[in-house]
Amino acid sequence: MADPYQNNEGYGYQGESYPQEEDAASDATEGHDDEDQMYEGEYQGIPHPDEVKAAQRAARAKARQAQAGATELEELAEQYEDIMEDCGHGRFQWSLFIVLGLALMADGVECFVVGFVLPSAEKDMCLSNGEKGMLGLIVFLGMMVGAFIWGGMADKLGRRKCLIWALTINCVFAFLSSFAQGYGFFLFFRLISGIGIGGSVPIVYSYFSEFLQMDKRGEHLSWLCMFWMVGGIYASFTAWGIIPHYGWGFSMGTEFQFHSWRVFVLVCALPAITSLVGLMFMPESPRFLLENAKHDEAWMILKNVHDTNWRAKGQPEKVFQVTHIKAPKTQEDEFIEIQSATGTAMQRWAVRTLTLCKLVLKNVASLLGPELRLSTMFMAIIWFTMAFSYYGLGVWFPDMIKYLQQEEYESKVKVFHRERVERFHFNFSLENQIHREGEYINDKFINIQMKSVKFENSLFEDCYFEDIESTETIFENCTIRSTVFYNTDLYEERFIDCRLENTTFLHNKKGCHLDIDEENDVLIYLVSFLGSLAVLPGNIISALFMEKIGRVKIIGLSMLISAGCTFFLFLSFSQAAIIAWQCLFCGVSVAAWNGIEVITVELYPASKRATAFGVLNALCKLAAILGTSIFASFVGVTKVVPILLSCTALVCGGLVALKLPETREKILQ
């Protein structure tokens, strides 16, 4: 039987609507005559939106006829745009918007999780500075690998299928990481979790764009970007509300501890889980199906989108009039089918996997082909410079606040010189003190906390330490005689160049302990929360003006203004100034991010869209790794280098962006 959805002339509409039964009219239209409906702009001479669309469609058809050499894929792009206009924008797109927004929110959360849990995790796992640094970078490394893999696979296996697999991997390994007790397992689970969530950004934008008509695309992709901001707010807010409550959790002996920061890791997986559930009710992208010659499936999905939207608008009598869609069958499909039809199940799996890898790599290489080379190079520069500055400053701002707080804290240190304390019972905490050349004879230090306490060139004789919890406490060049340390965390490495004579250590505490004062950590949550919230105005403005101003101008102007924001840090460098400039920088730079993501979707054809987005997003994560490492190394050293680096990168990226072609009136290829 011939396929009713194909012929040699592309696709067409039925000449007449399907006959309707007498009682088929909806309640919304009952009692109204079409001739009685009056378009409110008719008297002002304003054309009806349907007339505008019809004129645009006629112009595209005329241009298509003028192009005698138009390829089948170009014809499909024109046809698909006409179909999406007929389907309209309504309930279906908004449902998909929420589901994909949650996946994007999960990506935003992933970028914040490790940074928030590090202050607590480093105490639970006794992490060194090197291990903390690796844990901070491993998430970006995983996301970089995931973006490349899932982006390439989404163009060959399908957007929905790959996104489901990516989110599943993220959820499973995020759950496992919350229970991992050792550093190695936690590091591995966060790496695999990052690989999973790395696929969300390239797939989400490609997936959603293929359900949008041209005049809605820029605005609604920009609104979708807001979910990344919501992810940052969600992570900041939940971290603020959960992590400081260290007692939330349980323990099983000394080997298994489940404290509040692990609860936070679990809570951060909720957006991905919710999105995963929602995806079960969403269809595959019909544009992907048409590109892969699955005509019937694509037609059914498009009909469902059409009917869902018009039923929600109170016009269920509107009929989906597309009768056939032309979509060529590619040689790649034939190759996979031929190879996968022979051999054992294992051989077929191996052939499919090998073929898939070859096709993905071929697709990646095609991004540097003659048609796309210049666009890819420009986009690579823009993605890299923007990510280098954004993520580098994202680490540098809070680290500088911590550094300034530490400087202020150290400026208030109390110094005790040559004090002699004999037969005294210390039953109060010691904090931010330096004791030099002191003598402590027959003293007791029982059930106290020591924070930032240093004893230099002091003598301890016949003293007794019991139930001591300490942070940044050391004994340097001291003499300790006939002294007992019972149930303390004062290990022998805390005694630098000390003489220990007849000194006993009994039942030392195991593991590490939280800092006594957590006010600094709470301030970091607040700073991150404000930085995420400051993105809201930029998101709204960019969404409203994306179609009016254009993608290129928004990217270029936003990057240049962001460069100016960082340069003004030279004028004032207090904690309040850093917070203010961080909020301003985040609010302006988000407009550039929105424009970058929209134009990336529009520059590449459907067969390469997710691949290109994945490669560029992987480059973005590489820039994030370099930016965070380089900028963090200058904390407490100089502020000039980070500011100049970020300014230079943003100016270069902004100027390159102005060379891009405008795509706001371009049909999605």
XYZ file of C-alpha atoms in Angstrom:
669
model
C 0.000 0.000 0.000
C 1.399 3.426 -0.918
C 2.422 5.739 1.869
C -0.259 8.467 2.018
C 2.167 10.915 3.583
C 4.674 11.015 0.708
C 4.724 12.098 -2.895
C 7.099 13.849 -5.220
C 5.734 17.304 -4.595
C 6.587 17.752 -0.912
C 3.602 18.035 1.372
C 0.162 19.441 0.876
C -3.050 20.457 2.585
C -6.469 19.022 1.994
C -8.529 21.080 -0.384
C -11.462 21.006 1.989
C -11.869 20.365 5.695
C -13.086 17.024 6.880
C -16.897 17.005 7.197
C -18.015 17.669 10.742
C -20.981 16.188 12.471
C -23.705 18.576 13.451
C -22.951 18.253 17.155
C -19.167 18.442 16.738
C -18.896 22.158 17.496
C -17.405 23.027 20.847
C -19.261 24.786 23.606
C -16.919 27.720 23.156
C -18.210 28.324 19.611
C -21.834 27.347 20.113
C -24.289 30.187 19.338
C -21.688 32.191 17.395
C -21.645 32.678 13.664
C -18.269 33.059 11.964
C -19.619 36.047 10.061
C -20.452 37.727 13.364
C -16.822 37.519 14.545
C -15.121 40.865 14.004
C -11.356 41.292 14.212
C -10.815 44.213 16.559
C -8.076 45.808 14.447
C -10.122 45.769 11.259
C -11.328 49.361 11.613
C -7.770 50.604 12.210
C -6.558 48.938 9.031
C -4.388 46.510 10.967
C -4.098 43.197 9.087
C -5.278 40.055 10.845
C -2.418 37.840 12.154
C -3.664 35.001 9.948
C -3.388 37.272 6.931
C 0.171 38.178 7.880
C 1.103 34.517 8.202
C -0.546 33.720 4.877
C 1.433 36.517 3.208
C 4.680 35.293 4.761
C 3.943 31.744 3.663
C 3.182 32.911 0.118
C 6.446 34.865 0.021
C 8.402 31.797 1.144
C 6.652 29.654 -1.474
C 7.502 32.194 -4.166
C 11.127 32.295 -3.065
C 11.211 28.483 -3.063
C 9.954 28.375 -6.635
C 12.589 30.920 -7.646
C 15.261 28.641 -6.244
C 15.200 25.870 -8.795
C 18.180 24.196 -7.153
C 16.719 23.989 -3.618
C 17.571 20.706 -1.936
C 15.077 18.330 -0.398
C 16.214 19.321 3.097
C 15.682 23.008 2.327
C 12.207 22.207 1.060
C 11.535 20.209 4.210
C 12.607 23.190 6.353
C 10.113 25.459 4.554
C 7.371 22.867 4.792
C 8.021 22.194 8.459
C 7.805 25.901 9.296
C 4.397 26.088 7.592
C 3.195 23.066 9.565
C 4.353 24.541 12.892
C 2.502 27.776 12.089
C -0.660 25.763 11.533
C -0.131 23.871 14.793
C 0.159 27.167 16.646
C 1.750 27.842 20.010
C -0.255 26.620 22.971
C -0.747 23.991 25.627
C 1.625 21.441 24.114
C 4.579 23.853 23.915
C 3.966 25.107 27.452
C 3.870 21.527 28.790
C 7.121 20.722 27.012
C 8.517 24.040 28.254
C 8.034 22.989 31.893
C 9.450 19.481 31.392
C 12.555 20.656 29.520
C 12.926 23.624 31.857
C 13.278 21.235 34.780
C 16.054 19.400 32.904
C 17.812 22.731 32.375
C 17.237 23.564 36.035
C 18.968 20.288 36.953
C 22.014 21.432 34.961
C 22.070 24.721 36.862
C 21.823 22.894 40.188
C 24.699 20.571 39.228
C 27.047 23.538 38.801
C 26.391 24.639 42.405
C 26.176 21.342 44.312
C 29.854 20.613 44.890
C 30.688 24.228 45.747
C 28.049 24.260 48.473
C 28.885 20.876 49.992
C 32.678 21.306 49.994
C 32.938 23.131 53.357
C 31.058 20.245 55.010
C 32.347 17.381 52.866
C 35.966 18.375 53.423
C 35.449 17.887 57.159
C 33.571 14.612 56.795
C 36.156 13.166 54.403
C 39.240 15.023 55.681
C 40.010 16.444 52.244
C 43.273 18.146 51.399
C 43.380 21.341 49.334
C 44.346 19.338 46.261
C 41.433 16.941 46.726
C 39.026 19.853 47.178
C 40.267 21.423 43.977
C 39.861 18.192 42.037
C 36.322 17.729 43.376
C 35.424 21.223 42.246
C 36.709 20.586 38.714
C 35.452 17.026 38.268
C 31.850 18.143 37.739
C 32.840 20.419 34.841
C 35.000 17.648 33.407
C 32.046 15.248 33.489
C 29.707 17.838 31.964
C 32.240 18.524 29.217
C 32.419 14.836 28.257
C 28.639 14.455 28.589
C 27.879 17.449 26.354
C 30.057 16.054 23.578
C 28.705 12.488 23.801
C 24.999 13.190 24.280
C 24.929 16.051 21.776
C 26.342 13.815 19.055
C 24.091 10.885 19.930
C 20.949 13.043 20.012
C 21.330 13.760 16.290
C 21.456 10.041 15.539
C 19.259 8.345 18.159
C 16.735 11.046 18.984
C 16.438 14.000 21.352
C 13.930 12.476 23.753
C 15.627 9.086 24.034
C 19.069 10.553 24.734
C 17.724 13.084 27.236
C 15.957 10.298 29.148
C 19.158 8.273 29.319
C 21.231 11.311 30.331
C 18.885 12.303 33.160
C 18.621 8.704 34.352
C 22.398 8.442 34.673
C 22.493 11.776 36.500
C 19.774 10.742 38.973
C 21.244 7.306 39.728
C 24.785 8.491 40.334
C 23.732 11.636 42.216
C 21.810 9.320 44.562
C 24.839 7.033 44.973
C 27.158 9.987 45.624
C 25.069 11.084 48.594
C 25.833 7.773 50.323
C 29.503 7.492 49.280
C 31.678 7.599 52.397
C 35.092 7.693 50.748
C 36.583 10.454 48.648
C 37.328 8.157 45.697
C 33.775 6.863 45.372
C 32.283 10.329 45.834
C 34.584 11.728 43.148
C 33.706 8.907 40.721
C 29.948 9.180 41.280
C 29.980 12.962 40.789
C 31.984 12.501 37.580
C 29.431 10.084 36.112
C 26.585 12.257 37.376
C 28.180 15.197 35.541
C 28.484 13.151 32.345
C 24.753 12.465 32.583
C 23.599 16.017 33.177
C 26.073 17.317 30.582
C 23.657 16.229 27.883
C 20.777 18.352 29.111
C 21.775 21.750 27.668
C 22.577 20.706 24.054
C 19.542 18.410 23.856
C 17.009 20.668 25.597
C 17.532 23.661 23.297
C 17.612 21.523 20.138
C 14.524 19.597 21.241
C 12.402 22.612 22.205
C 13.369 24.725 19.173
C 11.943 22.084 16.850
C 8.458 22.608 18.281
C 8.550 26.400 17.814
C 7.597 28.531 14.844
C 9.992 31.202 13.649
C 8.361 34.253 15.255
C 8.160 32.542 18.670
C 11.565 30.875 18.720
C 13.870 33.552 20.117
C 11.492 34.719 22.834
C 10.506 31.302 24.137
C 14.033 29.872 24.045
C 15.032 32.900 26.141
C 12.238 32.212 28.629
C 13.512 28.629 28.796
C 16.930 29.979 29.846
C 15.328 31.261 33.052
C 15.225 27.736 34.419
C 19.016 27.724 34.707
C 18.660 30.759 36.970
C 15.908 28.974 38.920
C 18.340 26.083 39.392
C 20.876 28.425 40.988
C 18.247 29.928 43.276
C 16.954 26.471 44.208
C 20.460 25.220 45.033
C 21.327 28.335 47.070
C 18.055 28.333 48.967
C 18.099 24.605 49.820
C 21.792 24.739 50.780
C 21.067 27.651 53.092
C 18.148 25.785 54.657
C 19.681 22.292 54.936
C 23.485 22.230 55.184
C 23.921 24.343 58.376
C 21.715 21.791 60.216
C 24.569 19.331 60.585
C 22.520 17.105 62.885
C 20.023 16.279 60.153
C 20.849 12.709 59.203
C 21.913 9.506 60.866
C 24.986 7.372 61.489
C 25.730 3.665 61.720
C 28.764 3.398 63.938
C 31.849 5.339 62.927
C 32.072 3.944 59.392
C 28.827 5.316 57.922
C 27.811 8.934 58.413
C 24.891 10.654 56.667
C 24.903 14.321 57.576
C 22.897 17.287 56.316
C 25.061 18.002 53.278
C 24.221 14.520 51.978
C 20.526 15.314 52.388
C 21.182 18.417 50.273
C 22.763 16.284 47.517
C 19.618 14.131 47.427
C 17.304 17.138 47.305
C 19.307 18.546 44.376
C 18.362 15.506 42.275
C 14.632 16.320 42.442
C 14.502 18.583 39.333
C 16.127 15.883 37.203
C 13.779 13.215 38.572
C 10.713 15.389 37.910
C 11.856 16.154 34.375
C 12.523 12.470 33.757
C 8.966 11.593 34.757
C 7.553 14.348 32.533
C 9.568 13.167 29.521
C 7.759 9.842 29.638
C 4.642 11.694 28.424
C 6.398 13.763 25.737
C 6.924 12.711 22.093
C 10.109 12.621 20.065
C 10.957 15.669 17.957
C 9.020 15.283 14.667
C 11.768 17.214 12.892
C 14.293 14.560 13.945
C 11.921 11.817 12.781
C 11.459 13.480 9.391
C 15.221 13.875 8.992
C 15.478 10.138 9.596
C 12.635 9.204 7.195
C 10.118 8.216 9.888
C 7.192 9.918 8.197
C 4.258 8.226 9.891
C 5.518 8.825 13.428
C 6.276 12.474 12.672
C 2.833 13.016 11.122
C 1.061 11.538 14.141
C 3.050 13.702 16.555
C 2.410 16.870 14.568
C -1.293 16.049 14.428
C -1.318 15.548 18.200
C 0.441 18.912 18.727
C -2.104 20.607 16.444
C -5.124 19.028 18.109
C -3.828 19.617 21.655
C -3.251 23.322 21.026
C -6.517 24.045 19.243
C -8.618 22.060 21.727
C -7.098 24.125 24.523
C -8.020 27.288 22.611
C -11.656 26.179 22.341
C -11.514 25.279 18.659
C -11.547 21.456 18.520
C -13.238 21.564 15.110
C -9.985 22.757 13.485
C -8.629 19.901 11.418
C -4.964 19.048 10.810
C -4.968 19.362 7.035
C -1.483 18.078 6.177
C -1.822 14.996 3.979
C 1.766 14.190 3.036
C 5.269 15.230 4.064
C 8.314 14.727 1.939
C 11.350 13.567 3.881
C 14.189 11.850 2.030
C 15.699 8.660 3.339
C 19.406 9.114 4.024
C 22.229 6.778 3.134
C 23.214 6.578 6.786
C 19.871 4.998 7.677
C 20.270 2.409 4.943
C 23.789 1.582 6.121
C 22.630 0.993 9.688
C 19.710 -1.150 8.545
C 21.884 -3.302 6.256
C 24.577 -3.852 8.863
C 22.177 -4.521 11.749
C 20.159 -7.141 9.890
C 22.847 -9.833 10.029
C 24.836 -11.769 12.644
C 24.196 -12.584 16.313
C 22.712 -10.170 18.814
C 26.168 -9.285 20.150
C 27.535 -8.747 16.654
C 24.590 -6.572 15.726
C 25.086 -4.504 18.892
C 28.791 -4.112 18.127
C 28.071 -3.079 14.521
C 25.412 -0.578 15.596
C 27.710 0.912 18.237
C 30.682 1.154 15.868
C 28.506 2.643 13.136
C 27.008 5.143 15.584
C 30.473 6.275 16.728
C 31.584 6.729 13.117
C 28.475 8.740 12.255
C 28.843 10.954 15.332
C 32.520 11.673 14.583
C 31.658 12.330 10.940
C 29.002 14.789 12.079
C 31.500 16.528 14.370
C 34.034 16.790 11.523
C 31.361 18.277 9.243
C 31.106 21.291 11.564
C 34.440 22.407 10.095
C 33.280 21.852 6.519
C 33.226 24.726 4.005
C 29.624 25.746 4.771
C 29.886 25.811 8.571
C 33.585 26.455 9.252
C 33.365 30.209 9.745
C 30.230 30.037 11.905
C 31.747 27.278 14.050
C 34.989 29.222 14.580
C 33.114 32.395 15.550
C 30.797 30.505 17.894
C 33.730 28.645 19.480
C 35.437 31.967 20.290
C 32.230 33.449 21.710
C 31.380 30.382 23.828
C 34.948 30.106 25.145
C 35.464 33.776 26.054
C 32.042 34.063 27.670
C 32.440 30.878 29.740
C 36.036 31.704 30.711
C 34.982 35.043 32.173
C 31.613 33.977 33.609
C 32.746 30.857 35.459
C 36.140 32.333 36.375
C 34.538 35.374 37.987
C 31.826 33.120 39.454
C 34.543 31.468 41.558
C 36.671 34.552 42.069
C 33.892 36.739 43.514
C 32.981 34.461 46.482
C 36.634 33.497 47.034
C 37.578 37.163 47.279
C 34.766 37.733 49.767
C 36.128 34.870 51.865
C 39.616 36.306 51.610
C 38.479 39.766 52.708
C 36.564 38.203 55.598
C 39.654 36.258 56.614
C 41.774 39.408 56.490
C 39.259 41.207 58.688
C 39.142 38.220 61.044
C 42.924 38.058 61.336
C 43.122 41.788 62.002
C 41.150 41.193 65.210
C 43.473 38.516 66.552
C 44.307 38.686 70.284
C 47.967 38.232 71.168
C 49.030 37.016 74.641
C 52.729 37.426 75.417
C 54.616 35.617 78.206
C 51.533 34.724 80.210
C 51.912 32.238 83.058
C 48.851 30.188 83.943
C 49.038 27.658 86.766
C 46.389 25.227 88.117
C 43.679 26.752 85.956
C 40.647 24.992 84.463
C 39.927 26.199 80.914
C 36.210 25.552 80.413
C 35.567 28.191 77.731
C 36.369 28.217 74.029
C 39.493 29.823 72.636
C 39.236 31.632 69.298
C 41.466 33.786 67.090
C 44.323 33.957 69.560
C 48.117 33.791 69.501
C 49.968 32.798 72.691
C 53.716 33.467 72.634
C 56.285 32.309 75.189
C 53.618 31.314 77.671
C 53.883 28.842 80.567
C 50.995 26.519 81.435
C 51.613 24.469 84.570
C 49.176 21.825 85.838
C 46.280 23.260 83.791
C 43.180 21.484 82.499
C 41.595 22.045 79.067
C 38.322 20.094 79.186
C 35.371 20.012 76.774
C 36.277 23.167 74.870
C 36.617 24.264 71.257
C 39.666 25.903 69.775
C 39.452 27.864 66.543
C 42.399 29.633 64.934
C 44.560 29.308 68.045
C 48.345 29.245 67.852
C 50.808 28.535 70.661
C 54.394 29.643 69.937
C 57.488 28.895 72.024
C 55.340 27.919 74.988
C 55.714 25.394 77.792
C 53.003 22.882 78.831
C 53.827 20.854 81.936
C 51.567 18.370 83.770
C 48.557 19.537 81.722
C 45.443 17.575 80.764
C 43.469 17.966 77.514
C 40.105 16.186 77.160
C 37.222 16.378 74.635
C 38.832 19.035 72.454
C 37.485 20.021 69.035
C 39.766 22.285 67.072
C 40.031 24.126 63.771
C 43.237 25.703 62.455
C 44.920 25.189 65.820
C 48.664 24.455 66.002
C 51.496 24.269 68.514
C 54.788 25.571 67.120
C 58.211 25.180 68.749
C 56.650 24.309 72.104
C 57.838 22.066 74.918
C 55.212 19.648 76.230
C 56.042 17.554 79.290
C 54.049 14.963 81.224
C 50.837 15.936 79.455
C 47.843 13.770 78.495
C 45.632 14.276 75.434
C 42.422 12.249 75.843
C 39.681 12.109 73.185
C 40.929 15.131 71.246
C 41.542 15.883 67.583
C 44.969 17.334 68.387
C 46.990 14.868 66.355
C 50.761 14.796 66.428
C 50.947 16.667 63.094
C 49.460 19.688 64.882
C 52.727 19.934 66.851
C 55.323 21.604 64.616
C 58.946 21.451 65.796
C 57.751 20.657 69.315
C 59.536 18.656 72.022
C 57.207 16.006 73.449
C 58.497 14.561 76.722
C 56.513 11.842 78.471
C 53.380 12.922 76.589
C 50.438 10.539 75.998
C 47.713 10.546 73.318
C 44.695 8.381 74.243
C 41.541 7.671 72.178
C 42.047 10.396 69.613
C 38.932 11.505 67.778
C 38.531 9.963 64.333
C 37.599 11.949 61.243
C 37.284 15.662 60.831
C 34.878 18.153 62.332
C 32.911 21.120 61.180
C 34.118 24.632 61.771
C 32.776 26.101 64.980
C 31.604 29.291 63.253
C 29.573 28.826 60.073
C 28.629 32.459 59.472
C 31.020 32.743 56.525
C 29.428 29.741 54.791
C 25.958 31.213 55.255
C 27.149 34.451 53.642
C 28.415 32.482 50.629
C 24.951 30.932 50.233
C 23.485 34.422 50.356
C 25.948 35.767 47.778
C 25.178 32.893 45.385
C 21.456 33.387 45.953
C 21.693 37.105 45.153
C 23.855 36.396 42.090
C 21.270 33.937 40.761
C 18.368 36.260 41.567
C 20.097 39.166 39.812
C 19.823 37.205 36.564
C 16.030 37.677 36.526
C 15.926 41.232 35.038
C 18.419 40.293 32.329
C 16.402 37.218 31.455
C 13.174 39.162 31.149
C 14.690 41.964 29.077
C 16.491 39.598 26.697
C 13.340 37.494 26.215
C 11.202 40.546 25.434
C 13.709 42.098 23.021
C 15.278 39.001 21.443
C 12.997 39.268 18.399
C 13.004 43.075 18.256
C 16.714 43.810 18.645
C 18.121 40.582 17.259
C 20.453 37.923 18.613
C 23.723 39.428 17.371
C 23.226 42.868 18.932
C 22.106 41.383 22.254
C 25.188 39.130 22.443
C 27.660 41.826 21.413
C 26.266 44.610 23.594
C 25.805 42.366 26.635
C 29.384 41.072 26.474
C 30.809 44.579 26.087
C 28.706 45.920 28.981
C 29.758 42.925 31.113
C 33.383 43.814 30.396
C 32.678 47.324 31.672
C 31.133 45.915 34.865
C 34.289 43.961 35.686
C 36.540 46.941 34.875
C 34.730 49.111 37.440
C 35.970 46.742 40.168
C 39.128 48.866 40.125
C 37.119 51.737 41.612
C 35.936 49.953 44.757
C 36.899 46.643 46.279
C 35.000 46.184 49.528
C 32.794 43.169 50.258
C 29.657 45.162 49.492
C 31.140 46.418 46.217
C 32.075 42.890 45.124
C 28.557 41.635 45.837
C 27.016 44.580 43.958
C 29.275 44.169 40.918
C 28.696 40.411 40.916
C 24.923 40.941 40.776
C 25.267 43.516 37.998
C 27.642 41.272 36.037
C 25.305 38.264 36.329
C 22.281 40.337 35.350
C 23.942 41.673 32.189
C 25.831 38.555 31.109
C 22.712 36.370 31.148
C 21.383 38.307 28.155
C 24.526 37.328 26.248
C 24.072 33.685 27.292
C 20.483 33.708 26.067
C 21.486 35.146 22.702
C 24.366 32.671 22.352
C 22.129 29.689 22.984
C 19.394 30.908 20.621
C 21.763 31.660 17.754
C 23.566 28.339 18.211
C 20.284 26.532 17.624
C 19.508 28.607 14.530
C 22.896 28.510 12.792
C 23.043 24.744 12.336
C 20.794 22.340 10.398
C 18.667 19.761 12.217
C 21.040 16.886 11.418
C 23.929 18.710 13.137
C 22.126 20.943 15.642
C 22.585 18.919 18.841
C 26.093 17.860 17.782
C 27.186 21.467 17.281
C 25.553 22.539 20.535
C 27.257 19.641 22.340
C 30.709 20.459 20.947
C 30.367 24.155 21.785
C 28.989 23.382 25.248
C 31.904 20.996 25.847
C 34.245 23.854 24.882
C 32.310 26.026 27.336
C 33.002 23.574 30.163
C 36.689 23.418 29.211
C 36.795 27.209 29.447
C 35.052 26.934 32.831
C 37.761 24.560 34.092
C 40.537 26.887 32.917
C 38.767 30.009 34.175
C 38.072 28.701 37.670
C 41.627 27.350 38.026
C 43.359 30.496 36.776
C 41.179 33.027 38.587
C 41.292 31.111 41.893
C 45.098 31.135 41.822
C 45.112 34.946 42.028
C 42.905 35.215 45.127
C 44.868 37.126 47.744
C 47.684 37.811 45.248
C 46.332 40.496 42.922
C 43.022 41.684 41.566
C 44.499 43.232 38.421
C 45.115 40.021 36.477
C 41.611 38.481 36.884
C 39.916 41.783 36.013
C 42.062 42.351 32.914
C 41.678 38.733 31.780
C 37.896 38.856 32.035
C 37.665 42.288 30.363
C 39.886 41.223 27.470
C 38.019 37.965 26.919
C 34.592 39.625 26.984
C 35.604 42.439 24.630
C 37.093 39.961 22.136
C 34.009 37.741 22.318
C 31.654 40.722 21.940
C 33.445 42.053 18.862
C 33.470 38.609 17.226
C 29.737 38.250 17.965
C 29.002 41.349 15.902
C 30.397 39.491 12.866
C 27.769 36.731 13.103
C 24.823 36.646 10.685
C 21.457 37.644 12.146
C 19.120 34.637 12.364
C 15.865 35.996 13.806
C 14.043 35.719 10.465
C 15.761 32.519 9.431
C 13.750 29.328 9.070
C 15.122 26.509 11.188
C 17.145 24.379 8.795
